[in-house]
XYZ file of C-alpha atoms in Angstrom:
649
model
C 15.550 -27.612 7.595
C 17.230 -31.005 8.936
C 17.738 -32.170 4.767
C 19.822 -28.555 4.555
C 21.674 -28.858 7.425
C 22.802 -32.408 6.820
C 23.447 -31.418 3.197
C 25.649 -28.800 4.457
C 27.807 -31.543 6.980
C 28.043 -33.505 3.737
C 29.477 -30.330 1.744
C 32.052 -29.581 4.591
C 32.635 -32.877 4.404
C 34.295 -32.659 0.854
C 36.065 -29.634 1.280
C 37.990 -31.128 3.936
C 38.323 -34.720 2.296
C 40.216 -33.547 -0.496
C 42.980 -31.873 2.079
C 43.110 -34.647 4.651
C 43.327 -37.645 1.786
C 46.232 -36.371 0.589
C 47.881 -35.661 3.726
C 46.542 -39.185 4.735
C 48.062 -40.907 1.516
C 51.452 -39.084 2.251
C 51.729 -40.258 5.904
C 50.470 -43.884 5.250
C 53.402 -44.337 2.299
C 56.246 -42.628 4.918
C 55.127 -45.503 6.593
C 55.215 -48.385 3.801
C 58.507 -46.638 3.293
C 60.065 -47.029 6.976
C 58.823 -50.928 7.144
C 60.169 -51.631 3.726
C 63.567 -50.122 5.432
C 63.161 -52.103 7.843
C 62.764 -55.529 6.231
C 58.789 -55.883 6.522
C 57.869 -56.212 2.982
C 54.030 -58.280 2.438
C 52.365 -57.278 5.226
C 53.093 -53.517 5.116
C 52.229 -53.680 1.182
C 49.075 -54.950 1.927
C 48.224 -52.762 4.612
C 49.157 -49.452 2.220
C 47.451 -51.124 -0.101
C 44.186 -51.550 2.143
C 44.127 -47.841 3.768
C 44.761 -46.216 -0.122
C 41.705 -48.214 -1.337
C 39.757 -47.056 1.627
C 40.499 -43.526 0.759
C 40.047 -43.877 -3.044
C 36.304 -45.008 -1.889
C 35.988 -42.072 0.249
C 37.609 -39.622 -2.857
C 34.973 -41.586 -5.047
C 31.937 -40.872 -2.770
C 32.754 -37.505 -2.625
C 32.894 -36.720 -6.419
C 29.707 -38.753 -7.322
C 27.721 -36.608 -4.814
C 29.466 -33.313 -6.202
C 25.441 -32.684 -7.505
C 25.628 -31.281 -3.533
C 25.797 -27.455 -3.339
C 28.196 -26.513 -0.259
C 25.105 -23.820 0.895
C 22.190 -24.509 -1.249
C 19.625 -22.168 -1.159
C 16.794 -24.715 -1.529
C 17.398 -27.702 1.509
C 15.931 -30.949 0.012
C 13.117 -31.592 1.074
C 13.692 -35.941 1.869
C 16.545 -36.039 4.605
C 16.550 -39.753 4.320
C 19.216 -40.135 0.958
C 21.404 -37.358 2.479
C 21.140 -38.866 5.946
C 22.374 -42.133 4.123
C 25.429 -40.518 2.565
C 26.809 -39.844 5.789
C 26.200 -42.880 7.241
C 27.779 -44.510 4.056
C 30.986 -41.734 5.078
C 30.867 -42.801 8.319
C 31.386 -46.195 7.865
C 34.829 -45.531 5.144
C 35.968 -44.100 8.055
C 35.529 -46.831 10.697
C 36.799 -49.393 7.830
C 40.167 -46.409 7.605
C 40.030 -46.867 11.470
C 39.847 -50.283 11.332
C 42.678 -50.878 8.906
C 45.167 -48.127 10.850
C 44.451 -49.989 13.523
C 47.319 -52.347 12.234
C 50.178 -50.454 13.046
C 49.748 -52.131 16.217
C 50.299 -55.057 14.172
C 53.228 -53.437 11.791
C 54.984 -52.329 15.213
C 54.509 -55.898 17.331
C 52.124 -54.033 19.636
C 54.538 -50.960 19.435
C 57.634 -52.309 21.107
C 59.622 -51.871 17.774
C 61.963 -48.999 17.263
C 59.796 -47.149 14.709
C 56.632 -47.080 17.179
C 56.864 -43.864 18.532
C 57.278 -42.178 14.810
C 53.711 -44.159 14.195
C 52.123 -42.458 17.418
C 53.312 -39.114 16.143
C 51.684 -40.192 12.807
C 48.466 -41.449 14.135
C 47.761 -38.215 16.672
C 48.592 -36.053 13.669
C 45.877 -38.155 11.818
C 42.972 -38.109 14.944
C 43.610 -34.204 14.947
C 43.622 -33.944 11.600
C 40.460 -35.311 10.936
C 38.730 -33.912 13.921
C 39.911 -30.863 12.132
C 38.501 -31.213 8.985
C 35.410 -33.294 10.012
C 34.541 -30.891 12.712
C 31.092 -30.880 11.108
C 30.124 -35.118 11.506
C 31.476 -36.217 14.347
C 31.086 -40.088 13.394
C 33.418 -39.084 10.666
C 36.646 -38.636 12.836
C 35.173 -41.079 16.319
C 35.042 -43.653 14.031
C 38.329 -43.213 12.458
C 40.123 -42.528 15.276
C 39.031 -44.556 18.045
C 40.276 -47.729 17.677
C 43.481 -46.890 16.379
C 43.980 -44.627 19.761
C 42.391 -47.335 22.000
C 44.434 -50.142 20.728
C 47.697 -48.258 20.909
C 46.823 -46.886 24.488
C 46.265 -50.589 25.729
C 49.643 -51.653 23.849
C 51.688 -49.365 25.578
C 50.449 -49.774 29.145
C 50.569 -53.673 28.721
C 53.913 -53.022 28.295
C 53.869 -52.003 31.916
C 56.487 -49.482 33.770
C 55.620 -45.545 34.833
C 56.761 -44.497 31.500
C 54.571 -46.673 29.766
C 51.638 -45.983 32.431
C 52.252 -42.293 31.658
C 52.266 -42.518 27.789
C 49.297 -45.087 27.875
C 47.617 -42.207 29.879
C 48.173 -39.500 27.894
C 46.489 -41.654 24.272
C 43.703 -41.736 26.184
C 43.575 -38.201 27.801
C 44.144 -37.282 23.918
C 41.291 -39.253 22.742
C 38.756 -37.750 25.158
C 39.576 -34.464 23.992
C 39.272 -35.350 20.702
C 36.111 -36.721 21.127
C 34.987 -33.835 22.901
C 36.382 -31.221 20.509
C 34.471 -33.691 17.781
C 31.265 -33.343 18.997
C 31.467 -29.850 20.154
C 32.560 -29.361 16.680
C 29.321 -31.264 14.899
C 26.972 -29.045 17.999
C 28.208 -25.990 16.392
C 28.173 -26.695 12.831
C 24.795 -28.050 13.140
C 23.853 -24.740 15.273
C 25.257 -22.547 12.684
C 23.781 -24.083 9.607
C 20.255 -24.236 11.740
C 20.515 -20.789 12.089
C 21.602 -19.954 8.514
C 18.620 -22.032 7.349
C 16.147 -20.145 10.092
C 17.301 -16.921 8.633
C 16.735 -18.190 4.990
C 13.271 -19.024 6.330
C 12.494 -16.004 7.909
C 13.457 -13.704 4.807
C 11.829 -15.955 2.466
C 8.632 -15.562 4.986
C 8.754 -11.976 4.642
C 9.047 -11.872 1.309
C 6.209 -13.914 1.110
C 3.794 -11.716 3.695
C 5.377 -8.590 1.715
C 3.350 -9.903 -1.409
C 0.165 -10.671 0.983
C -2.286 -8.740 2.161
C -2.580 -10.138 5.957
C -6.053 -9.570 6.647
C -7.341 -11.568 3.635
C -4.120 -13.628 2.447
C -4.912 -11.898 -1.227
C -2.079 -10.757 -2.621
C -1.179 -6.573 -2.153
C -0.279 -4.479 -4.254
C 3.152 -5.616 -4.762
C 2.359 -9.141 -5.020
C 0.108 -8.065 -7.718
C 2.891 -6.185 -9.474
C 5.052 -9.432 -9.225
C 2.084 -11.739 -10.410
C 1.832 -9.669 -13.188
C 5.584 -9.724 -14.330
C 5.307 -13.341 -14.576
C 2.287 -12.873 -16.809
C 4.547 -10.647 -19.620
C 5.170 -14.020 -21.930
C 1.474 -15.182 -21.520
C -1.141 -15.048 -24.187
C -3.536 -12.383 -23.612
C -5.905 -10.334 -23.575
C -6.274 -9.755 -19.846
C -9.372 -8.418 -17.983
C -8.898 -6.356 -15.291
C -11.396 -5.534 -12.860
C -11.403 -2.917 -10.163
C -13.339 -3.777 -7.582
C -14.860 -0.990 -4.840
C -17.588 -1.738 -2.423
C -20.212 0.850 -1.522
C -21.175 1.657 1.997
C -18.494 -0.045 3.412
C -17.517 3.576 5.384
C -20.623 3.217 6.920
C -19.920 -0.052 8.590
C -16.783 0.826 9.767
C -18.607 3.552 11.429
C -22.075 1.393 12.871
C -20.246 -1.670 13.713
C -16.881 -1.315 14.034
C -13.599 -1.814 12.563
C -13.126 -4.959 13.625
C -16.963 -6.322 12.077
C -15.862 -4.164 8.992
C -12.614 -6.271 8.570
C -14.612 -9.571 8.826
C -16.740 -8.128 5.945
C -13.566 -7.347 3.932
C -12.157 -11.426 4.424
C -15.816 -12.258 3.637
C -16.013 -10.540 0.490
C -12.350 -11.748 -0.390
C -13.624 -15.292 -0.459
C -16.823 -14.228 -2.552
C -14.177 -13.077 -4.969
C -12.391 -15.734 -4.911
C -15.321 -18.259 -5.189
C -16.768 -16.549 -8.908
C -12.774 -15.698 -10.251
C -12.141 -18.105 -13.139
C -9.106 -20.487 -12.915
C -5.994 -19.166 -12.670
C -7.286 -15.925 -12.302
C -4.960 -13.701 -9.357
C -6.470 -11.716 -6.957
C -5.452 -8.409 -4.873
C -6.476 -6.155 -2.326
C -4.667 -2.946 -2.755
C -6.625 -0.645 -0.804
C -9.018 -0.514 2.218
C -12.217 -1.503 0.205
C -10.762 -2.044 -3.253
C -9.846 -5.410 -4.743
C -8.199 -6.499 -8.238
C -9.407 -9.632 -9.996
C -7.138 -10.102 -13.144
C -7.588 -13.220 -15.544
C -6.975 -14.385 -19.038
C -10.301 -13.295 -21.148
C -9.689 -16.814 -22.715
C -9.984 -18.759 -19.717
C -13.287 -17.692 -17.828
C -16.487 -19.719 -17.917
C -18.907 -16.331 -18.292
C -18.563 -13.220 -20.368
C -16.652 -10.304 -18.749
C -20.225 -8.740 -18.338
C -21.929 -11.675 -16.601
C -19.003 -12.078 -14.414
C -19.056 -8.626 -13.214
C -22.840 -9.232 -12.471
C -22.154 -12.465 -10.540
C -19.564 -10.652 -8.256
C -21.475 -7.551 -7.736
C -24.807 -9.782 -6.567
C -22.563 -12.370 -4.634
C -20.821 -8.743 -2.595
C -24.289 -7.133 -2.670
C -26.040 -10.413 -0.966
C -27.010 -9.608 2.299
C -25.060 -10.537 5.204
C -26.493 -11.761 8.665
C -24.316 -9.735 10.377
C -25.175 -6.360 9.298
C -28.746 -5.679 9.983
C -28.761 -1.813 9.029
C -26.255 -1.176 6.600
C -26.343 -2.654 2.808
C -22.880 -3.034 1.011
C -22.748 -3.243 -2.378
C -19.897 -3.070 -5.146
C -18.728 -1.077 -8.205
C -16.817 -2.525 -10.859
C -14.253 -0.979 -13.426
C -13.344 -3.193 -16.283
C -10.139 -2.795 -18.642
C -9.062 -5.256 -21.489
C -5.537 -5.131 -22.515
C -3.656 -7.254 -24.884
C -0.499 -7.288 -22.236
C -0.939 -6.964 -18.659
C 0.689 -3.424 -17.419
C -0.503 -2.954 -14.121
C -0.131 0.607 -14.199
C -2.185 1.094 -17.368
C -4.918 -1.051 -16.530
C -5.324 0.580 -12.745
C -5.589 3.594 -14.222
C -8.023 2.821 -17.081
C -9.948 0.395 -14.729
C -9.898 3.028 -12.460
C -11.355 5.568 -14.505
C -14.125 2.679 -15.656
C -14.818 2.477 -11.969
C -15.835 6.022 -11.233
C -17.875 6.309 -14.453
C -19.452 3.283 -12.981
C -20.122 4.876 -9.335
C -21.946 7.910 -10.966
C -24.259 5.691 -12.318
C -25.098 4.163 -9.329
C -24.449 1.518 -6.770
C -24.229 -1.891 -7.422
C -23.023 -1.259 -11.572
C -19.864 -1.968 -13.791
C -18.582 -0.159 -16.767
C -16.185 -1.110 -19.582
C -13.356 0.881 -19.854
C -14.345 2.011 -23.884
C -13.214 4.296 -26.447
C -15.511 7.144 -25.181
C -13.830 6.836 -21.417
C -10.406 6.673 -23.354
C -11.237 10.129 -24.745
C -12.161 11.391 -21.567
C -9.135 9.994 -19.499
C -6.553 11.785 -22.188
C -8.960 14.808 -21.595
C -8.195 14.706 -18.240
C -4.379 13.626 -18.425
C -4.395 16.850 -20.783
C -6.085 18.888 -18.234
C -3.637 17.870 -15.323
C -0.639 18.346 -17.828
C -1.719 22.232 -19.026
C -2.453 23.202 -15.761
C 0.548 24.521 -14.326
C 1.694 26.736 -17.448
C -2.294 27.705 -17.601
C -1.861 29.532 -13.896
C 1.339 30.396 -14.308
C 0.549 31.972 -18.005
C -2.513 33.770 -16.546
C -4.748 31.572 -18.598
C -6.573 30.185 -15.518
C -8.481 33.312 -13.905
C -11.197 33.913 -11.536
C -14.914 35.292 -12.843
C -17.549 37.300 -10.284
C -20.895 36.041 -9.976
C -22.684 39.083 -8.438
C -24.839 38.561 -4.921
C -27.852 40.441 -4.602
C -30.655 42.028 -2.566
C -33.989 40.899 -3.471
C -35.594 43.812 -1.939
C -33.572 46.409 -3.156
C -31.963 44.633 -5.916
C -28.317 46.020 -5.040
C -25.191 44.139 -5.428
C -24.095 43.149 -2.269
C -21.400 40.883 -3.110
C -19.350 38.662 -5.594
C -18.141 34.684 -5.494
C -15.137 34.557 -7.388
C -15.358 31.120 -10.123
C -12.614 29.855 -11.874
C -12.510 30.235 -15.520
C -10.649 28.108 -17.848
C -10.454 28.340 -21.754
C -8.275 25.344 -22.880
C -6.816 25.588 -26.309
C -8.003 22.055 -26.856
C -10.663 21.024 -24.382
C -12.626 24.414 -24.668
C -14.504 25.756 -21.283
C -13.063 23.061 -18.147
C -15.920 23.208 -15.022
C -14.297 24.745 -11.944
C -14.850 21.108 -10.325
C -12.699 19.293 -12.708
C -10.120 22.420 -12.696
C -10.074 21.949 -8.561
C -9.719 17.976 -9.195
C -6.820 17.844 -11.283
C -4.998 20.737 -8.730
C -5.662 18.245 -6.143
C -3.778 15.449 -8.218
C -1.055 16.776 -9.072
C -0.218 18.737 -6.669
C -1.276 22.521 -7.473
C -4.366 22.588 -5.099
C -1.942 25.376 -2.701
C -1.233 27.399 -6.090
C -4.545 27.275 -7.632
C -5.844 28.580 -4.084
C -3.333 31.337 -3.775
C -4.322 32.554 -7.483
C -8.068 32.485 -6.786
C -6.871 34.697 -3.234
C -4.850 37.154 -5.252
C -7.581 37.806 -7.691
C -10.202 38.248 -5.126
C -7.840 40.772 -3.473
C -7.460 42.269 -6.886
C -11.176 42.780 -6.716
C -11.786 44.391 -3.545
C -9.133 46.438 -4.168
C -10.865 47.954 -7.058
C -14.015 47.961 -5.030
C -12.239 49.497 -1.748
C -10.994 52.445 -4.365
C -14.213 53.093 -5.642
C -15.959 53.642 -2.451
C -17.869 50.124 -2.191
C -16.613 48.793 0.887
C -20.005 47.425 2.137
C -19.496 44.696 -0.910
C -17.501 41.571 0.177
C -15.963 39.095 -2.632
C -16.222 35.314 -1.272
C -13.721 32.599 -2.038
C -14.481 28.836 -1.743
C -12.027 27.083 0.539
C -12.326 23.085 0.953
C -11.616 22.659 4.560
C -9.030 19.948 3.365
C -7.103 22.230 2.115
C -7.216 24.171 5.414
C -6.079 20.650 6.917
C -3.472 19.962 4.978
C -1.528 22.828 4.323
C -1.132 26.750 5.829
C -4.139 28.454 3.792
C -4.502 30.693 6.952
C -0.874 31.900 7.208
C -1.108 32.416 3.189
C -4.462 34.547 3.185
C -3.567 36.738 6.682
C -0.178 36.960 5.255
C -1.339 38.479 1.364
C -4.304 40.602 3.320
C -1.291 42.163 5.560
C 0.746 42.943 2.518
C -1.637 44.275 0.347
C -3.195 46.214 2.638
C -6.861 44.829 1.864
C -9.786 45.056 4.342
C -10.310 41.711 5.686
C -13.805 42.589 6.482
C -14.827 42.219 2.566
C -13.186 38.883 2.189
C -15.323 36.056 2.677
C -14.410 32.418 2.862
C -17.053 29.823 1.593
C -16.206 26.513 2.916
C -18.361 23.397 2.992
C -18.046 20.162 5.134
C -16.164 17.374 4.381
C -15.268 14.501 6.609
C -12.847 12.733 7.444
C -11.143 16.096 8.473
C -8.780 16.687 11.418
C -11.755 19.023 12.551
C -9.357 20.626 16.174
C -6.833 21.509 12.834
C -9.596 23.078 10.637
C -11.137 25.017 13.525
C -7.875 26.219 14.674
C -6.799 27.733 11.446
C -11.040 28.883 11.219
C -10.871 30.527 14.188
C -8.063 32.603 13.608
C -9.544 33.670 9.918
C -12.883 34.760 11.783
C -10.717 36.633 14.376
C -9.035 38.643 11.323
C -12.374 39.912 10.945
C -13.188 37.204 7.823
C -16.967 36.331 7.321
C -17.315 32.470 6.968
C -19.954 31.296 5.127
C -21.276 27.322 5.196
C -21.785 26.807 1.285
C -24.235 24.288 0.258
C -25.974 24.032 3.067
C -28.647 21.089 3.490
C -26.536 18.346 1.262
C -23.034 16.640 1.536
C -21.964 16.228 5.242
C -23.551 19.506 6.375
C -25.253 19.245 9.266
C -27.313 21.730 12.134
C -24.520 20.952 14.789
C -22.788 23.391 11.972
C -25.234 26.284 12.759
C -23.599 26.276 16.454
C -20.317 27.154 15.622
C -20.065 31.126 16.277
C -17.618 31.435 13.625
C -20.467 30.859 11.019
C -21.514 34.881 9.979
C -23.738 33.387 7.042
C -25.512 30.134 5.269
C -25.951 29.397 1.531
C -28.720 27.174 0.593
C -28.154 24.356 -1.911
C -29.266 25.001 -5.289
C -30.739 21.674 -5.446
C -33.348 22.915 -2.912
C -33.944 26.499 -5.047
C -34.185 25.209 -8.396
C -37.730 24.904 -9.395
C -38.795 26.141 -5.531
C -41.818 27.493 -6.502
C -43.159 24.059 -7.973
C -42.155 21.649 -4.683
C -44.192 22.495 -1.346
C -41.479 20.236 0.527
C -38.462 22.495 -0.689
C -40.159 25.396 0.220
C -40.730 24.047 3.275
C -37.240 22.967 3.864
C -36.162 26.645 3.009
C -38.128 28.481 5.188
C -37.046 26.387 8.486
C -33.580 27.082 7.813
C -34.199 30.892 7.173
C -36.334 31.190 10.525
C -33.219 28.922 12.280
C -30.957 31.640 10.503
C -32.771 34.691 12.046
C -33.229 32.746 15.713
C -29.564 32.448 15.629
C -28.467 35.313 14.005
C -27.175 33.610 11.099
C -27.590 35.541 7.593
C -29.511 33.118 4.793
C -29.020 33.601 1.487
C -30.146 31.134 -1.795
C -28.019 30.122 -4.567
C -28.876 28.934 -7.951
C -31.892 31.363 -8.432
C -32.419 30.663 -12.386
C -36.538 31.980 -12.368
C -38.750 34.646 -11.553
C -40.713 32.681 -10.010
C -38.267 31.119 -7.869
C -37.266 34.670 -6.442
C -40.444 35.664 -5.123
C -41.513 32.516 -3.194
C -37.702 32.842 -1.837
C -38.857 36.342 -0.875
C -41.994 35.097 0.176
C -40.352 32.672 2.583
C -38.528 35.820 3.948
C -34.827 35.141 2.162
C -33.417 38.621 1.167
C -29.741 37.547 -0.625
C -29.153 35.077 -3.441
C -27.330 34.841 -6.837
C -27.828 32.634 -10.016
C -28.189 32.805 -13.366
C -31.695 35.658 -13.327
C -29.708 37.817 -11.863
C -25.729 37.210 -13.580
C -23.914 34.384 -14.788
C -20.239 35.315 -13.397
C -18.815 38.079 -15.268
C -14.570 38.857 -15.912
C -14.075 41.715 -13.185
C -13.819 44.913 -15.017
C -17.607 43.553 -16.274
C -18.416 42.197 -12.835
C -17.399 45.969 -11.473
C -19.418 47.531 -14.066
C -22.675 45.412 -13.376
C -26.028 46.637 -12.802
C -28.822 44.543 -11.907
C -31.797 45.015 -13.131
C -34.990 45.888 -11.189
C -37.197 43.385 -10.863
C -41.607 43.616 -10.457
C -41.461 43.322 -7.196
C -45.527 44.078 -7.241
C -45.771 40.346 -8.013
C -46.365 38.517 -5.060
C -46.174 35.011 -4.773
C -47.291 33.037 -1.299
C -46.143 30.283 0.871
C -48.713 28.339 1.237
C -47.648 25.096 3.435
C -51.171 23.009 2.806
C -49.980 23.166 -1.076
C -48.549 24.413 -3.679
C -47.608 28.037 -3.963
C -50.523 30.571 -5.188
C -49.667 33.663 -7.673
C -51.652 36.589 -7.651
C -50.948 39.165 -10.294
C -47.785 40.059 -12.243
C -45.216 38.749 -14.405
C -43.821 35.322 -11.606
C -44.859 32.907 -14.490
């Protein structure tokens, strides 16, 4: 800061030289002019002579340093040469003093007749170059000091009030010009401090707006400018997207602050495997970017992406209970786009996670073909909804005593033109992307009104169609007001509407049971879907709202060969009846399956032995077929499940 803010004294400097040098040369020849008029001829010569070469050296310093910017926005960073172009200044204008300092000498001490003309000419010179040397003070004490001093002493040697008065007065003037000097320097310096703090302080925040300031990596838009400055290089690039695995559940054992440590901890593991050169990002809470030249790593992009997920995976003394690992998504790209290679290493990264913790995948051809599957997907599905392409199918619910329909789940149904038959889970995943999730719902509610309409008019009232509702969606936006609102104007029973919801977290769960509690008091059964996986839990089974359970259809599937399923399914049918809570199984696919479930005491389910889902003038139509119920199948807990006659094979 002290190089910039003598650079900038320096640049004032100039500006005013090349005003005051003029006016200088001016004054100094009026002067040579009145001593020539008045016979001195030699002596003045020489002295014009002296003070014009004084301020040709000045005129010369100034234009070989013209390589000075007035306000440069880089201050050099070696004060010293500056500091010694001042001092250099400083001194051409002690030897200007020094030589003005004549007139003294010109005027016989200034008794002569033109003596007071040279104290008008030498104030008008102090002032002028306090004036335009306000910002270096030695610049105009040194000029004008001993010209002032010598003429103040003249005059009051001369003796007499008048004298005494105008001897007093030079000197009065020269304090003030000293003091207006300095002052003058004080706030110059003061400004150009401050003008340099500023420049400091912006450039500082530019700087922590590239940085991430928990790990000093760069963020996301420090990545975005790193990568701007890598357009020209020679690729191709490797990007990899970096997520750890289980780092929620530190957060949640140890704390936010021990989970923070392990984020800077992993940054330098990062940072200690990342080839030369290689830039480095943390752009969300867990995720990091490591982007490098493929040309200038020591190890294949493979055995990299091993050595970083064992150097995150290596366990750390501080976490005794909770194992963190990492997933890796890995995109090569001839020019580094950091949108395109997010994206496509982003993809890689979640084809890596469903393999498992702790594994990497190359962004390939085949995950090319499934990203523009899904770009497709999320581009078609407005028009699809809005075209009545996208429609809801009935999977029927039944008794397994009496074998009657007793209700419908309402699935979404998708033809694409292109893509063929999209699952209901991608279909619900690209809503939630871009931005349809409220619409999809709302179509999915109208057609399961559209249902029990038919239903109500054909006498079947005691038959309830269920929706699935993710209670994020109940979070986020006003489900409730929508489905209260379209039961209100259509005139449908709420009490054969049924809301399947599962749990989620992190929900605002005081928001989600608000907006529960006032379906349930519309007279709305809730159901908890999938009951026994995800974030489901028995604390669940307390809330009053809950009129019904579904079991998982990971714990139905094949029942009747696993004695621990079975067991798992008959505690939470016995917890259902002890609470009041009705149980029913989904995913029933064999005969077998339905009579240990009945067995075990469960008397609803649906799956495919009974119906796959059905378009609803089928679905309305459907008639189950009766099953041998003379077949009985037993729960035996010491083993697995004994048959005794009939067709459960």
């Amino acid at each position: 800061m002290e190089a910039g803010i003598l650079r900038d004294q320096f640049a004032d400097l100039r500006m005013g030289l090349f005003i005051s040098m003029p006016i200088g040369t001016v004054l100094s020849a009026l002067i040579l002019a009145v001593q020539l008029l008045s016979g001195a001829g030699l002596v003045a010569v020489l002295w014009f002579a002296a003070v014009s070469v004084i301020n040709g050296a000045r005129i010369g310093l100034a234009i070989a340093q013209s390589d000075i910017p007035a306000q440069p926005d880089i201050p050099d960073s070696r004060p010293k040469p500056v500091a010694a172009r001042l001092s250099l200044y400083g001194l051409l204008a002690l030897a200007s003093g020094i030589a003005w300092s004549f007139l003294a000498v010109l005027s016989d001490g200034y008794t002569t007749p033109q003596a007071p003309l040279y104290l008008i000419v030498l104030a008008g010179l102090s002032a002028g170059s306090v004036t335009y040397s306000a910002s270096y003070a030695p610049a105009s004490l040194n000029f004008m000091t001993l010209p002032l001093l010598l003429a103040a002493g003249c005059v009051l040697v001369k003796g007499n009030v008048e004298n005494y008065v105008l001897g007093f007065t030079i000197l009065l003037f020269l304090a003030g010009m000293i003091r207006s000097s300095l002052l003058g320097q004080a706030r110059f310096r003061e400004t150009s401090r401050l003008k340099y703090e500023a420049r400091e302080f912006a450039a500082r925040m530019e700087r922590n707006s590239r940085r991430d300031p928990l790990t000093n990596l760069l963020n996301r838009y420090g990545l975005e400018q790193a990568i701007s400055r890598l357009g020209h290089s020679g690729g191709p690039f490797v990007a990899m997207l970096i997520d750890l695995d289980g780092f929620k559940s530190v957060n949640d054992t140890y704390g936010h602050n021990i989970g923070d440590d392990l984020l800077v901890r992993v940054a330098r593991r990062i940072e200690n495997h990342a080839p030369p050169g290689a830039t480095i990002a943390r752009i969300g809470g867990d995720e990091f970017v490591l982007l490098f030249p493929a040309s200038g790593s020591p190890h294949s992009t493979d055995g990299l992406a091993s050595l970083i997920i064992a150097a995150i995976a290596d366990p750390d003394p501080a976490l005794n209970s909770v194992r963190v690992g990492a997933s890796i998504g890995i995109y090569v790209s001839e020019k580094p786009q950091l949108t395109e290679m997010l994206l496509r290493a982003d993809f890689a990264l979640y084809a890596a996670k469903r393999s498992g913790r702790n594994e990497y995948c190359l962004f390939d051809a085949e995950l090319d073909h499934g990203l523009e599957r899904k770009h497709c997907i999320e581009r078609d599905l407005r028009g699809a909804v809005e075209a009545g392409a996208l429609c809801s199918w009935f999977q029927p619910i039944v008794r397994l005593d009496t074998h009657a329909v007793v209700g419908f789940e309402a699935l979404l149904r998708w033809q694409h033109p292109v893509h063929g038959a999209i699952p209901p889970p991608q279909i619900v995943t690209a809503a939630r992307e871009t931005g349809l999730l409220s619409l999809l719902t709302e179509t999915v509610f109208l057609n399961c009104c559209s249902m029990i309409e038919e239903l109500a008019r054909t006498g079947r009232q005691d038959v309830r169609v269920a929706m699935n509702l993710s209670p994020r969606e109940l979070e986020a936006g006003n489900v409730d007001d929508m489905i209260l609102g379209g039961l209100e104007t259509k005139n449908v029973p709420a009490a054969m509407l049924e809301i399947e919801i599962t749990e989620e977290a992190p929900v605002d769960r005081d928001r989600v049971d608000e907006k529960l509690e006032r379906l349930a008091d519309a007279g709305i059964s809730i159901v908890l879907d999938d009951f026994g996986t995800g974030f489901s839990t028995l604390v669940s089974l307390k809330d009053s709202r809950i009129r019904k359970i579904k079991i998982d259809k990971d714990f139905v599937r094949d029942l009747a060969k696993s004695v621990e399923d079975q067991a798992l399914v008959k505690a939470v049918i016995d917890l259902g009846r002890t609470l009041g809570i009705e149980v029913m199984a989904e995913g029933v696919e064999t005969d077998a399956d339905r009579l240990i479930l009945r067995s075990l005491d469960c008397t609803i389910a649906q799956g495919f032995l009974f119906s796959a889902a059905l378009p609803m003038h089928d679905a309305l139509a459907f008639e189950p077929r009766h099953f041998d119920n003379s077949a009985k199948a037993s729960f035996d807990p010491a083993g697995l499940p004994s048959r005794r006659t009939g067709s459960a094979a």
